[in-house]
Amino acid sequence: MDNRKRLFNDQLFLDESKGRFVDLRHIQDDRRILKNPHKGWYWHYVESGFFDAEHTLDVSGRWMEDYHQGYEYFDRDGRYLILDDVTDFPGLNHLYLRFTWGDIEHEMGVYDWTPVDRIINAWSKKGYTFAMRVTTYMGNLFPATPQYVLDMGAKTKDLYLDQMWSKEPVYDDPIYLERLTAFMEAYGKKFNGDPRIEYIDMGTFGTWGEASASTLYSTNVIKKHIDLHLDNFPDTYIMINDDYFANRVGREMRPGETQELLNYVKDKGMTLRDDSIGYTPYVDRGNYHNLLVPTVFDALYDNGPIDIEFDHSYRYETLKCADGESAFQDGFRGLAALERGRVTFAGFHNYPRKFLELHNGMAKYCANRLGYWYFLEGMQIPEWKAGEQAECTLYLTNRGFAHANHRYALKLRFVSKERDEAIEVLCDQTDNRTWEPNGVASFDRAVVENIRFSLEKVPAGAYTLQLGLFDKERPVHFGVFEDLDEEGWVTIDQVNVL
């Protein structure tokens, strides 16, 4: 470890009254890709639903040929196959599942979660978590609202799209809402608070669940759909699409309603998702980062994780701007969106190895930077006495795009060779969610965390002091050399407790 040390002169930044300073910058490693919780890339694994058996055969063949390069995802019963766990994809955190109400409830009150359970049970064993969106209208692809709801008299609107007719739900129809309410209650009972679920994406309103409807509805209707998610998922992050706000620009039903809707969403604690920032009209008319309403990202940033979906990865080679240039700009436009949006999760449609083939460097660059990315800069350690309340000052930097949205447990560990024991001490007044990105990896911009803890269970003696951050039992790794990372514990220095 000594050969990694470098000369630093930062005494001007330190308050010497806080104790002796232990410099930790020589143990930093910004090349190791960390697998940390609640952040990173995701894979839009279920594109639009589970389909019926006949449709599945057609769709799976097309996907296998065009998108997945020989990796088939369906068998003849419409079940997803596990052929490639892509655990080598840097920072791949979760699978995103978009399916329809009709996929689950074929008969009134009968809910078959088998297709979802099969995926979650198989892939959670491989270390992945999940996000879900349930839709009620999929355009002309296939019906999404159960047929029995229409047979009960729920109103629809006939739309002719791409030479095909479809039936769009009337999103405030009483029969539709009554049955949707019952479904959402079952949905919440099934998944609310499930630690395997990163977030629920609000998808019951609009085509593909992306907020676009053929008719402009009042914000009260949208609030009804919002409340159906919030009421049934009180213990899970709920995301809303940025198009709920962008679609109303220039066509409000009454002045100020868009801001009122944003205030409602913010007060309710919802967070934000942006679908397909590579969509050509956004590329041609929007900012370089393609975010239509960046101020909405700012408004909801503190509520929870921000999610951006780039587009269908197979299109990146061919998608062009109006001026003929590459729409994705070798990934730099996407990177600009992640930085501007202070994004925790980012993903794409289709097979991840296609994305790796096209943007391998970007995948690795963002693996650590999505969400939080913590580095230990140093610690000031005053004199400590056994059995008393103690404190120290920790200097650290967050070099990610965003702050963390989950509170992790910061612990100190006192390791005694003499007594062959390790005593863990919880620093329960520390909240890592306040560790904002510092922008530049510079000591003068470090987070200064004054840590308080009890030495009640630590006898006097000599110890190796270690520090760790944990999501329950799972370690949250700092950016240190791998050989210095002892299952999440990082050695700080030798200390004496008097």
Short mmCIF file of C-alpha atoms in Angstrom, two decimals:
data_model
loop_
_atom_site.label_atom_id
_atom_site.label_comp_id
_atom_site.label_asym_id
_atom_site.label_seq_id
_atom_site.Cartn_x
_atom_site.Cartn_y
_atom_site.Cartn_z
CA MET A 1 0.00 0.00 0.00
CA ASP A 2 2.91 2.37 0.72
CA ASN A 3 3.98 2.52 -2.91
CA ARG A 4 0.61 4.05 -3.76
CA LYS A 5 1.15 7.07 -1.54
CA ARG A 6 1.62 10.48 -3.08
CA LEU A 7 2.54 13.86 -1.66
CA PHE A 8 -0.33 16.14 -0.73
CA ASN A 9 -0.38 19.54 0.90
CA ASP A 10 -3.91 20.34 1.99
CA GLN A 11 -3.37 21.58 5.51
CA LEU A 12 -5.04 24.86 4.57
CA PHE A 13 -8.37 23.01 4.23
CA LEU A 14 -8.18 21.37 7.64
CA ASP A 15 -9.23 22.38 11.12
CA GLU A 16 -6.38 20.98 13.20
CA SER A 17 -8.50 21.10 16.35
CA LYS A 18 -10.46 18.14 14.97
CA GLY A 19 -7.51 15.79 15.46
CA ARG A 20 -4.72 14.25 13.48
CA PHE A 21 -5.38 13.87 9.77
CA VAL A 22 -5.20 10.48 8.03
CA ASP A 23 -4.88 10.97 4.27
CA LEU A 24 -6.73 8.27 2.30
CA ARG A 25 -6.34 9.46 -1.26
CA HIS A 26 -3.56 7.00 -1.99
CA ILE A 27 -6.05 4.10 -1.67
CA GLN A 28 -8.51 5.53 -4.23
CA ASP A 29 -9.21 3.52 -7.39
CA ASP A 30 -11.46 5.10 -10.03
CA ARG A 31 -10.94 2.28 -12.54
CA ARG A 32 -12.60 -0.58 -10.67
CA ILE A 33 -16.23 -0.98 -11.69
CA LEU A 34 -18.32 -1.35 -8.55
CA LYS A 35 -21.53 -3.28 -8.17
CA ASN A 36 -23.43 -1.11 -5.71
CA PRO A 37 -27.13 -1.16 -4.81
CA HIS A 38 -29.94 1.02 -6.18
CA LYS A 39 -28.03 2.57 -9.08
CA GLY A 40 -26.69 1.87 -12.55
CA TRP A 41 -27.82 0.54 -15.90
CA TYR A 42 -31.02 -1.35 -16.57
CA TRP A 43 -32.27 -3.52 -19.39
CA HIS A 44 -35.76 -3.00 -20.84
CA TYR A 45 -36.29 -6.75 -20.75
CA VAL A 46 -40.04 -7.03 -21.39
CA GLU A 47 -40.72 -4.67 -24.26
CA SER A 48 -44.48 -4.27 -24.17
CA GLY A 49 -46.20 -7.31 -22.71
CA PHE A 50 -46.42 -11.08 -22.68
CA PHE A 51 -48.82 -11.36 -25.65
CA ASP A 52 -50.97 -14.29 -26.60
CA ALA A 53 -49.40 -17.53 -27.84
CA GLU A 54 -49.98 -16.91 -31.56
CA HIS A 55 -48.64 -13.36 -31.43
CA THR A 56 -45.69 -14.47 -29.34
CA LEU A 57 -44.36 -16.78 -32.03
CA ASP A 58 -44.39 -14.02 -34.62
CA VAL A 59 -42.89 -11.40 -32.35
CA SER A 60 -40.19 -13.66 -30.88
CA GLY A 61 -38.96 -14.60 -34.34
CA ARG A 62 -38.70 -10.95 -35.38
CA TRP A 63 -36.94 -9.96 -32.17
CA MET A 64 -34.51 -12.84 -32.46
CA GLU A 65 -33.54 -11.85 -35.98
CA ASP A 66 -33.45 -8.07 -35.72
CA TYR A 67 -32.58 -7.24 -32.16
CA HIS A 68 -31.12 -10.11 -30.21
CA GLN A 69 -28.61 -11.69 -32.58
CA GLY A 70 -29.76 -15.25 -32.00
CA TYR A 71 -30.77 -15.04 -28.35
CA GLU A 72 -34.41 -16.04 -28.18
CA TYR A 73 -36.48 -14.85 -25.23
CA PHE A 74 -39.74 -16.77 -25.65
CA ASP A 75 -40.70 -20.42 -25.80
CA ARG A 76 -43.91 -21.58 -27.47
CA ASP A 77 -46.00 -20.82 -24.39
CA GLY A 78 -44.84 -17.22 -24.29
CA ARG A 79 -42.51 -17.81 -21.37
CA TYR A 80 -39.21 -15.99 -21.14
CA LEU A 81 -36.09 -18.11 -21.43
CA ILE A 82 -32.89 -17.48 -19.51
CA LEU A 83 -30.08 -17.97 -22.00
CA ASP A 84 -27.65 -15.17 -21.14
CA ASP A 85 -27.50 -13.55 -17.71
CA VAL A 86 -25.27 -10.66 -18.98
CA THR A 87 -23.68 -10.36 -15.55
CA ASP A 88 -20.57 -9.10 -17.32
CA PHE A 89 -22.42 -5.93 -18.39
CA PRO A 90 -20.80 -3.18 -16.29
CA GLY A 91 -23.13 -1.87 -13.62
CA LEU A 92 -26.29 -3.62 -14.85
CA ASN A 93 -28.65 -3.18 -11.89
CA HIS A 94 -32.16 -4.22 -12.86
CA LEU A 95 -34.57 -5.46 -15.49
CA TYR A 96 -37.42 -3.21 -16.58
CA LEU A 97 -40.71 -5.01 -17.24
CA ARG A 98 -43.44 -3.28 -19.24
CA PHE A 99 -46.57 -5.37 -19.55
CA THR A 100 -50.32 -4.84 -19.77
CA TRP A 101 -53.25 -5.01 -17.41
CA GLY A 102 -54.74 -7.64 -19.74
CA ASP A 103 -51.62 -9.80 -19.40
CA ILE A 104 -52.48 -10.38 -15.75
CA GLU A 105 -56.27 -10.18 -15.44
CA HIS A 106 -57.96 -12.25 -18.15
CA GLU A 107 -61.11 -12.71 -16.09
CA MET A 108 -62.62 -10.29 -13.60
CA GLY A 109 -60.86 -10.61 -10.27
CA VAL A 110 -58.59 -13.46 -11.40
CA TYR A 111 -54.95 -12.32 -11.39
CA ASP A 112 -52.27 -14.51 -12.92
CA TRP A 113 -48.83 -13.14 -12.05
CA THR A 114 -47.04 -16.23 -13.35
CA PRO A 115 -45.16 -14.51 -16.22
CA VAL A 116 -43.83 -11.80 -13.89
CA ASP A 117 -43.00 -14.19 -11.07
CA ARG A 118 -41.08 -16.45 -13.43
CA ILE A 119 -38.78 -13.62 -14.47
CA ILE A 120 -38.32 -12.15 -11.00
CA ASN A 121 -37.63 -15.52 -9.38
CA ALA A 122 -35.08 -16.50 -12.03
CA TRP A 123 -33.22 -13.22 -12.41
CA SER A 124 -33.20 -12.17 -8.76
CA LYS A 125 -31.02 -15.20 -8.09
CA LYS A 126 -28.49 -13.63 -10.44
CA GLY A 127 -28.38 -10.46 -8.33
CA TYR A 128 -30.78 -8.26 -10.31
CA THR A 129 -33.66 -6.11 -9.08
CA PHE A 130 -36.68 -4.98 -11.13
CA ALA A 131 -38.86 -2.08 -12.22
CA MET A 132 -42.36 -2.38 -13.65
CA ARG A 133 -44.89 -0.46 -15.69
CA VAL A 134 -48.43 -1.70 -16.28
CA THR A 135 -50.17 -0.20 -19.32
CA THR A 136 -53.81 -0.04 -20.36
CA TYR A 137 -53.29 1.03 -23.99
CA MET A 138 -50.59 -0.12 -26.40
CA GLY A 139 -51.73 1.70 -29.54
CA ASN A 140 -52.26 -0.62 -32.49
CA LEU A 141 -49.86 -3.28 -31.21
CA PHE A 142 -52.45 -5.30 -29.28
CA PRO A 143 -55.21 -4.76 -26.67
CA ALA A 144 -54.01 -3.86 -23.18
CA THR A 145 -57.22 -3.34 -21.21
CA PRO A 146 -58.92 -6.70 -20.51
CA GLN A 147 -61.73 -7.53 -22.90
CA TYR A 148 -64.13 -8.22 -20.04
CA VAL A 149 -63.90 -4.54 -19.04
CA LEU A 150 -65.06 -3.50 -22.50
CA ASP A 151 -67.80 -6.16 -22.42
CA MET A 152 -69.06 -4.54 -19.20
CA GLY A 153 -69.64 -1.32 -21.15
CA ALA A 154 -66.48 0.70 -20.54
CA LYS A 155 -66.24 3.40 -23.19
CA THR A 156 -63.43 3.46 -25.74
CA LYS A 157 -62.35 5.67 -28.62
CA ASP A 158 -61.62 4.10 -32.01
CA LEU A 159 -58.26 5.25 -33.40
CA TYR A 160 -56.77 4.45 -36.80
CA LEU A 161 -52.99 4.17 -36.48
CA ASP A 162 -50.60 2.92 -39.16
CA GLN A 163 -53.40 1.34 -41.16
CA MET A 164 -54.82 -0.45 -38.14
CA TRP A 165 -57.74 0.26 -35.84
CA SER A 166 -57.39 0.20 -32.08
CA LYS A 167 -59.58 0.97 -29.10
CA GLU A 168 -58.18 3.59 -26.73
CA PRO A 169 -59.71 3.55 -23.25
CA VAL A 170 -61.61 6.58 -22.05
CA TYR A 171 -59.37 7.18 -19.07
CA ASP A 172 -62.05 8.64 -16.82
CA ASP A 173 -64.82 6.18 -17.70
CA PRO A 174 -66.44 4.98 -14.44
CA ILE A 175 -66.47 1.28 -15.37
CA TYR A 176 -62.86 1.38 -16.55
CA LEU A 177 -61.76 3.16 -13.36
CA GLU A 178 -63.72 0.83 -11.09
CA ARG A 179 -62.05 -2.28 -12.53
CA LEU A 180 -58.64 -0.59 -12.77
CA THR A 181 -58.90 0.37 -9.10
CA ALA A 182 -59.48 -3.27 -8.16
CA PHE A 183 -56.52 -4.35 -10.30
CA MET A 184 -54.23 -1.71 -8.78
CA GLU A 185 -55.14 -2.91 -5.29
CA ALA A 186 -54.10 -6.45 -6.28
CA TYR A 187 -50.94 -5.08 -7.94
CA GLY A 188 -49.99 -3.23 -4.76
CA LYS A 189 -50.69 -6.20 -2.49
CA LYS A 190 -48.41 -8.27 -4.68
CA PHE A 191 -45.40 -5.95 -4.97
CA ASN A 192 -45.56 -2.98 -2.58
CA GLY A 193 -42.48 -2.90 -0.39
CA ASP A 194 -40.88 -5.88 -2.14
CA PRO A 195 -37.12 -5.24 -1.78
CA ARG A 196 -36.58 -6.69 -5.24
CA ILE A 197 -38.56 -3.82 -6.80
CA GLU A 198 -36.56 -0.62 -7.41
CA TYR A 199 -39.60 1.41 -8.46
CA ILE A 200 -43.04 1.28 -10.06
CA ASP A 201 -43.45 3.34 -13.21
CA MET A 202 -46.88 4.95 -13.63
CA GLY A 203 -48.23 3.59 -16.92
CA THR A 204 -52.02 3.36 -16.80
CA PHE A 205 -52.57 6.61 -18.71
CA GLY A 206 -51.67 7.19 -22.37
CA THR A 207 -50.23 5.21 -25.26
CA TRP A 208 -47.60 2.72 -24.01
CA GLY A 209 -48.09 4.37 -20.63
CA GLU A 210 -46.17 7.44 -21.77
CA ALA A 211 -48.87 10.03 -20.99
CA SER A 212 -49.85 10.75 -24.63
CA ALA A 213 -53.59 10.42 -25.22
CA SER A 214 -55.67 11.38 -28.26
CA THR A 215 -57.71 13.71 -26.04
CA LEU A 216 -56.39 16.28 -23.60
CA TYR A 217 -57.70 15.26 -20.18
CA SER A 218 -58.05 17.44 -17.13
CA THR A 219 -55.37 17.23 -14.49
CA ASN A 220 -57.98 15.76 -12.14
CA VAL A 221 -58.08 12.64 -14.30
CA ILE A 222 -54.31 12.39 -14.25
CA LYS A 223 -54.34 12.86 -10.47
CA LYS A 224 -56.75 9.93 -10.22
CA HIS A 225 -54.25 7.69 -12.02
CA ILE A 226 -51.43 9.08 -9.88
CA ASP A 227 -53.35 8.30 -6.69
CA LEU A 228 -54.06 4.74 -7.84
CA HIS A 229 -50.32 4.17 -7.82
CA LEU A 230 -49.50 6.12 -4.67
CA ASP A 231 -52.32 4.61 -2.61
CA ASN A 232 -51.30 1.07 -3.46
CA PHE A 233 -47.52 1.48 -3.35
CA PRO A 234 -46.87 3.60 -0.25
CA ASP A 235 -43.53 1.86 0.42
CA THR A 236 -42.10 1.89 -3.12
CA TYR A 237 -40.77 4.70 -5.31
CA ILE A 238 -43.30 5.78 -7.95
CA MET A 239 -42.07 7.38 -11.17
CA ILE A 240 -44.02 9.64 -13.50
CA ASN A 241 -43.13 10.30 -17.12
CA ASP A 242 -41.88 13.75 -18.06
CA ASP A 243 -44.39 13.77 -20.93
CA TYR A 244 -47.19 14.40 -18.44
CA PHE A 245 -45.77 17.92 -18.33
CA ALA A 246 -44.25 18.30 -21.79
CA ASN A 247 -47.48 17.25 -23.52
CA ARG A 248 -49.42 20.11 -21.94
CA VAL A 249 -47.02 22.87 -22.96
CA GLY A 250 -48.92 25.32 -25.15
CA ARG A 251 -52.28 23.60 -24.73
CA GLU A 252 -53.33 23.87 -21.13
CA MET A 253 -57.04 23.55 -20.43
CA ARG A 254 -56.66 26.37 -17.92
CA PRO A 255 -53.74 28.66 -17.07
CA GLY A 256 -51.26 27.31 -14.55
CA GLU A 257 -52.50 23.73 -14.48
CA THR A 258 -49.16 22.22 -15.53
CA GLN A 259 -47.36 23.86 -12.60
CA GLU A 260 -50.19 22.77 -10.32
CA LEU A 261 -49.74 19.17 -11.51
CA LEU A 262 -45.99 19.38 -10.93
CA ASN A 263 -46.57 20.74 -7.42
CA TYR A 264 -48.97 17.86 -6.75
CA VAL A 265 -46.43 15.29 -7.94
CA LYS A 266 -43.62 16.90 -5.95
CA ASP A 267 -45.68 17.08 -2.77
CA LYS A 268 -46.65 13.42 -3.16
CA GLY A 269 -43.00 12.37 -3.33
CA MET A 270 -43.01 11.02 -6.88
CA THR A 271 -39.91 10.93 -9.00
CA LEU A 272 -39.26 11.13 -12.75
CA ARG A 273 -38.59 9.05 -15.84
CA ASP A 274 -37.94 10.12 -19.44
CA ASP A 275 -38.69 7.62 -22.22
CA SER A 276 -36.71 7.49 -25.45
CA ILE A 277 -34.64 10.66 -25.46
CA GLY A 278 -33.32 9.45 -28.82
CA TYR A 279 -36.73 10.03 -30.42
CA THR A 280 -36.02 11.93 -33.65
CA PRO A 281 -38.24 15.01 -33.03
CA TYR A 282 -36.50 15.55 -29.68
CA VAL A 283 -33.13 15.24 -31.36
CA ASP A 284 -34.01 17.70 -34.10
CA ARG A 285 -35.75 20.34 -32.01
CA GLY A 286 -34.53 19.94 -28.44
CA ASN A 287 -31.43 20.81 -26.49
CA TYR A 288 -28.22 18.85 -26.96
CA HIS A 289 -29.21 16.66 -23.99
CA ASN A 290 -32.67 16.03 -25.53
CA LEU A 291 -34.49 16.58 -22.20
CA LEU A 292 -37.72 18.39 -23.07
CA VAL A 293 -38.38 19.80 -19.59
CA PRO A 294 -35.11 19.82 -17.63
CA THR A 295 -36.61 22.03 -14.91
CA VAL A 296 -38.96 19.16 -14.00
CA PHE A 297 -35.88 17.03 -13.33
CA ASP A 298 -34.70 19.74 -10.95
CA ALA A 299 -38.06 19.91 -9.19
CA LEU A 300 -38.25 16.15 -8.53
CA TYR A 301 -34.55 15.35 -8.00
CA ASP A 302 -34.82 15.29 -4.21
CA ASN A 303 -37.85 12.98 -4.28
CA GLY A 304 -36.03 9.88 -5.49
CA PRO A 305 -34.09 8.29 -8.34
CA ILE A 306 -34.22 9.82 -11.82
CA ASP A 307 -34.47 7.39 -14.73
CA ILE A 308 -33.61 7.96 -18.40
CA GLU A 309 -34.20 5.57 -21.27
CA PHE A 310 -32.12 6.33 -24.35
CA ASP A 311 -34.09 4.53 -27.07
CA HIS A 312 -33.98 1.22 -28.92
CA SER A 313 -30.30 0.32 -28.99
CA TYR A 314 -30.49 -1.25 -32.46
CA ARG A 315 -31.33 2.20 -33.89
CA TYR A 316 -28.21 3.95 -32.65
CA GLU A 317 -26.21 3.10 -35.77
CA THR A 318 -28.76 4.52 -38.17
CA LEU A 319 -30.68 7.25 -36.34
CA LYS A 320 -29.81 10.63 -37.86
CA CYS A 321 -30.51 14.26 -37.05
CA ALA A 322 -32.17 16.49 -39.60
CA ASP A 323 -28.71 17.71 -40.64
CA GLY A 324 -27.56 14.15 -41.28
CA GLU A 325 -25.33 13.80 -38.23
CA SER A 326 -25.59 10.87 -35.85
CA ALA A 327 -28.44 11.48 -33.41
CA PHE A 328 -26.66 9.83 -30.51
CA GLN A 329 -23.33 11.58 -31.19
CA ASP A 330 -21.30 8.53 -30.16
CA GLY A 331 -23.11 8.56 -26.83
CA PHE A 332 -22.20 12.12 -25.88
CA ARG A 333 -25.78 13.41 -26.15
CA GLY A 334 -26.88 10.62 -23.86
CA LEU A 335 -24.08 11.44 -21.45
CA ALA A 336 -25.17 15.08 -21.43
CA ALA A 337 -28.67 13.95 -20.45
CA LEU A 338 -27.36 11.84 -17.58
CA GLU A 339 -25.32 14.74 -16.23
CA ARG A 340 -28.04 17.38 -16.68
CA GLY A 341 -30.76 15.16 -15.27
CA ARG A 342 -28.63 13.97 -12.32
CA VAL A 343 -29.61 10.45 -13.21
CA THR A 344 -29.48 7.31 -11.08
CA PHE A 345 -30.79 4.75 -13.60
CA ALA A 346 -30.27 4.64 -17.37
CA GLY A 347 -31.22 2.00 -19.92
CA PHE A 348 -32.37 1.04 -23.37
CA HIS A 349 -34.60 -1.36 -25.23
CA ASN A 350 -33.29 -4.63 -26.62
CA TYR A 351 -30.39 -6.95 -26.06
CA PRO A 352 -27.60 -5.44 -23.91
CA ARG A 353 -24.78 -6.95 -25.94
CA LYS A 354 -25.87 -4.80 -28.87
CA PHE A 355 -25.45 -1.73 -26.69
CA LEU A 356 -22.04 -2.96 -25.53
CA GLU A 357 -20.99 -3.48 -29.12
CA LEU A 358 -21.95 0.06 -30.09
CA HIS A 359 -21.07 1.95 -26.89
CA ASN A 360 -18.73 -0.17 -24.80
CA GLY A 361 -16.76 2.82 -23.53
CA MET A 362 -19.89 4.68 -22.49
CA ALA A 363 -21.25 1.61 -20.69
CA LYS A 364 -18.09 1.41 -18.59
CA TYR A 365 -17.78 5.16 -18.05
CA CYS A 366 -21.32 5.45 -16.68
CA ALA A 367 -21.36 2.21 -14.69
CA ASN A 368 -19.95 3.92 -11.59
CA ARG A 369 -21.19 7.44 -12.29
CA LEU A 370 -24.90 6.65 -12.52
CA GLY A 371 -26.25 7.62 -9.13
CA TYR A 372 -23.70 7.95 -6.31
CA TRP A 373 -19.99 6.99 -6.39
CA TYR A 374 -18.15 7.49 -3.11
CA PHE A 375 -14.45 8.07 -2.43
CA LEU A 376 -12.73 8.36 0.93
CA GLU A 377 -10.49 11.42 1.04
CA GLY A 378 -9.34 11.40 4.65
CA MET A 379 -10.30 11.33 8.30
CA GLN A 380 -9.41 13.47 11.30
CA ILE A 381 -9.21 11.46 14.51
CA PRO A 382 -9.09 13.17 17.92
CA GLU A 383 -8.32 11.48 21.23
CA TRP A 384 -10.85 8.74 22.08
CA LYS A 385 -11.69 7.33 25.52
CA ALA A 386 -13.31 3.97 26.19
CA GLY A 387 -16.94 4.02 27.28
CA GLU A 388 -17.56 7.61 26.21
CA GLN A 389 -19.27 9.38 23.33
CA ALA A 390 -16.79 10.03 20.54
CA GLU A 391 -16.51 11.82 17.24
CA CYS A 392 -14.30 12.13 14.18
CA THR A 393 -14.41 14.04 10.90
CA LEU A 394 -14.71 12.17 7.62
CA TYR A 395 -13.81 13.78 4.27
CA LEU A 396 -15.29 12.12 1.21
CA THR A 397 -16.40 12.92 -2.32
CA ASN A 398 -19.34 11.76 -4.40
CA ARG A 399 -18.20 11.58 -8.03
CA GLY A 400 -21.45 10.22 -9.38
CA PHE A 401 -24.23 12.01 -11.24
CA ALA A 402 -26.60 12.12 -8.24
CA HIS A 403 -27.01 11.62 -4.54
CA ALA A 404 -28.12 8.29 -3.13
CA ASN A 405 -31.84 7.78 -2.53
CA HIS A 406 -31.51 5.09 0.11
CA ARG A 407 -30.02 5.60 3.53
CA TYR A 408 -27.17 3.23 4.25
CA ALA A 409 -25.65 2.34 7.61
CA LEU A 410 -22.22 3.86 8.22
CA LYS A 411 -20.21 1.74 10.63
CA LEU A 412 -16.77 1.79 12.24
CA ARG A 413 -15.06 -1.46 13.13
CA PHE A 414 -12.39 -1.75 15.81
CA VAL A 415 -10.24 -4.82 15.11
CA SER A 416 -8.05 -6.07 17.97
CA LYS A 417 -5.40 -8.67 17.18
CA GLU A 418 -4.61 -9.00 20.86
CA ARG A 419 -8.15 -10.06 21.77
CA ASP A 420 -8.93 -11.56 18.34
CA GLU A 421 -12.18 -9.65 18.03
CA ALA A 422 -13.82 -7.02 15.86
CA ILE A 423 -16.27 -4.59 17.44
CA GLU A 424 -18.73 -2.82 15.13
CA VAL A 425 -20.03 0.62 16.03
CA LEU A 426 -23.00 2.19 14.23
CA CYS A 427 -22.78 5.88 13.32
CA ASP A 428 -26.55 6.32 13.26
CA GLN A 429 -26.61 10.10 12.97
CA THR A 430 -24.96 10.03 9.54
CA ASP A 431 -27.19 10.22 6.45
CA ASN A 432 -25.42 9.44 3.18
CA ARG A 433 -28.35 10.82 1.18
CA THR A 434 -26.98 14.30 1.90
CA TRP A 435 -23.68 13.53 0.16
CA GLU A 436 -24.21 15.49 -3.05
CA PRO A 437 -22.01 15.15 -6.14
CA ASN A 438 -18.99 17.40 -5.80
CA GLY A 439 -18.58 18.05 -9.53
CA VAL A 440 -14.79 17.95 -9.41
CA ALA A 441 -12.70 15.30 -7.66
CA SER A 442 -11.01 17.89 -5.48
CA PHE A 443 -10.32 17.80 -1.77
CA ASP A 444 -11.49 21.37 -1.28
CA ARG A 445 -14.95 20.31 -2.49
CA ALA A 446 -15.17 17.25 -0.26
CA VAL A 447 -18.17 16.50 1.92
CA VAL A 448 -17.19 17.17 5.54
CA GLU A 449 -19.08 14.70 7.72
CA ASN A 450 -18.83 15.08 11.49
CA ILE A 451 -19.43 11.57 12.80
CA ARG A 452 -20.64 10.88 16.33
CA PHE A 453 -20.76 7.44 17.92
CA SER A 454 -20.46 5.59 21.22
CA LEU A 455 -17.41 3.72 22.50
CA GLU A 456 -19.49 2.09 25.23
CA LYS A 457 -18.62 -1.41 23.98
CA VAL A 458 -15.02 -0.65 22.97
CA PRO A 459 -12.45 -1.36 25.73
CA ALA A 460 -9.21 0.59 25.97
CA GLY A 461 -6.51 -0.74 23.71
CA ALA A 462 -4.84 -0.66 20.30
CA TYR A 463 -7.00 -1.27 17.21
CA THR A 464 -7.04 -1.31 13.46
CA LEU A 465 -9.82 1.14 12.57
CA GLN A 466 -12.01 0.21 9.60
CA LEU A 467 -14.98 1.95 8.00
CA GLY A 468 -17.86 0.49 6.01
CA LEU A 469 -21.18 1.50 4.48
CA PHE A 470 -23.98 -1.07 4.26
CA ASP A 471 -27.40 -1.56 2.71
CA LYS A 472 -28.62 -3.97 5.39
CA GLU A 473 -26.11 -6.80 4.96
CA ARG A 474 -24.93 -5.76 1.51
CA PRO A 475 -21.77 -3.65 1.39
CA VAL A 476 -21.76 -0.33 -0.45
CA HIS A 477 -18.28 -0.22 -1.91
CA PHE A 478 -16.09 2.86 -1.93
CA GLY A 479 -13.76 3.63 -4.80
CA VAL A 480 -10.70 1.90 -3.35
CA PHE A 481 -8.32 -0.74 -4.66
CA GLU A 482 -9.95 -4.13 -4.60
CA ASP A 483 -7.32 -5.72 -2.37
CA LEU A 484 -8.07 -3.07 0.27
CA ASP A 485 -11.83 -3.79 0.23
CA GLU A 486 -12.58 -6.44 2.84
CA GLU A 487 -16.23 -7.20 2.01
CA GLY A 488 -16.97 -3.49 2.26
CA TRP A 489 -14.62 -2.72 5.15
CA VAL A 490 -11.79 -0.27 4.37
CA THR A 491 -8.88 0.11 6.76
CA ILE A 492 -8.37 3.71 7.91
CA ASP A 493 -5.40 3.57 10.31
CA GLN A 494 -4.09 2.24 13.61
CA VAL A 495 -5.71 3.93 16.63
CA ASN A 496 -5.57 3.82 20.39
CA VAL A 497 -8.62 4.00 22.62
CA LEU A 498 -7.56 5.33 26.05
#
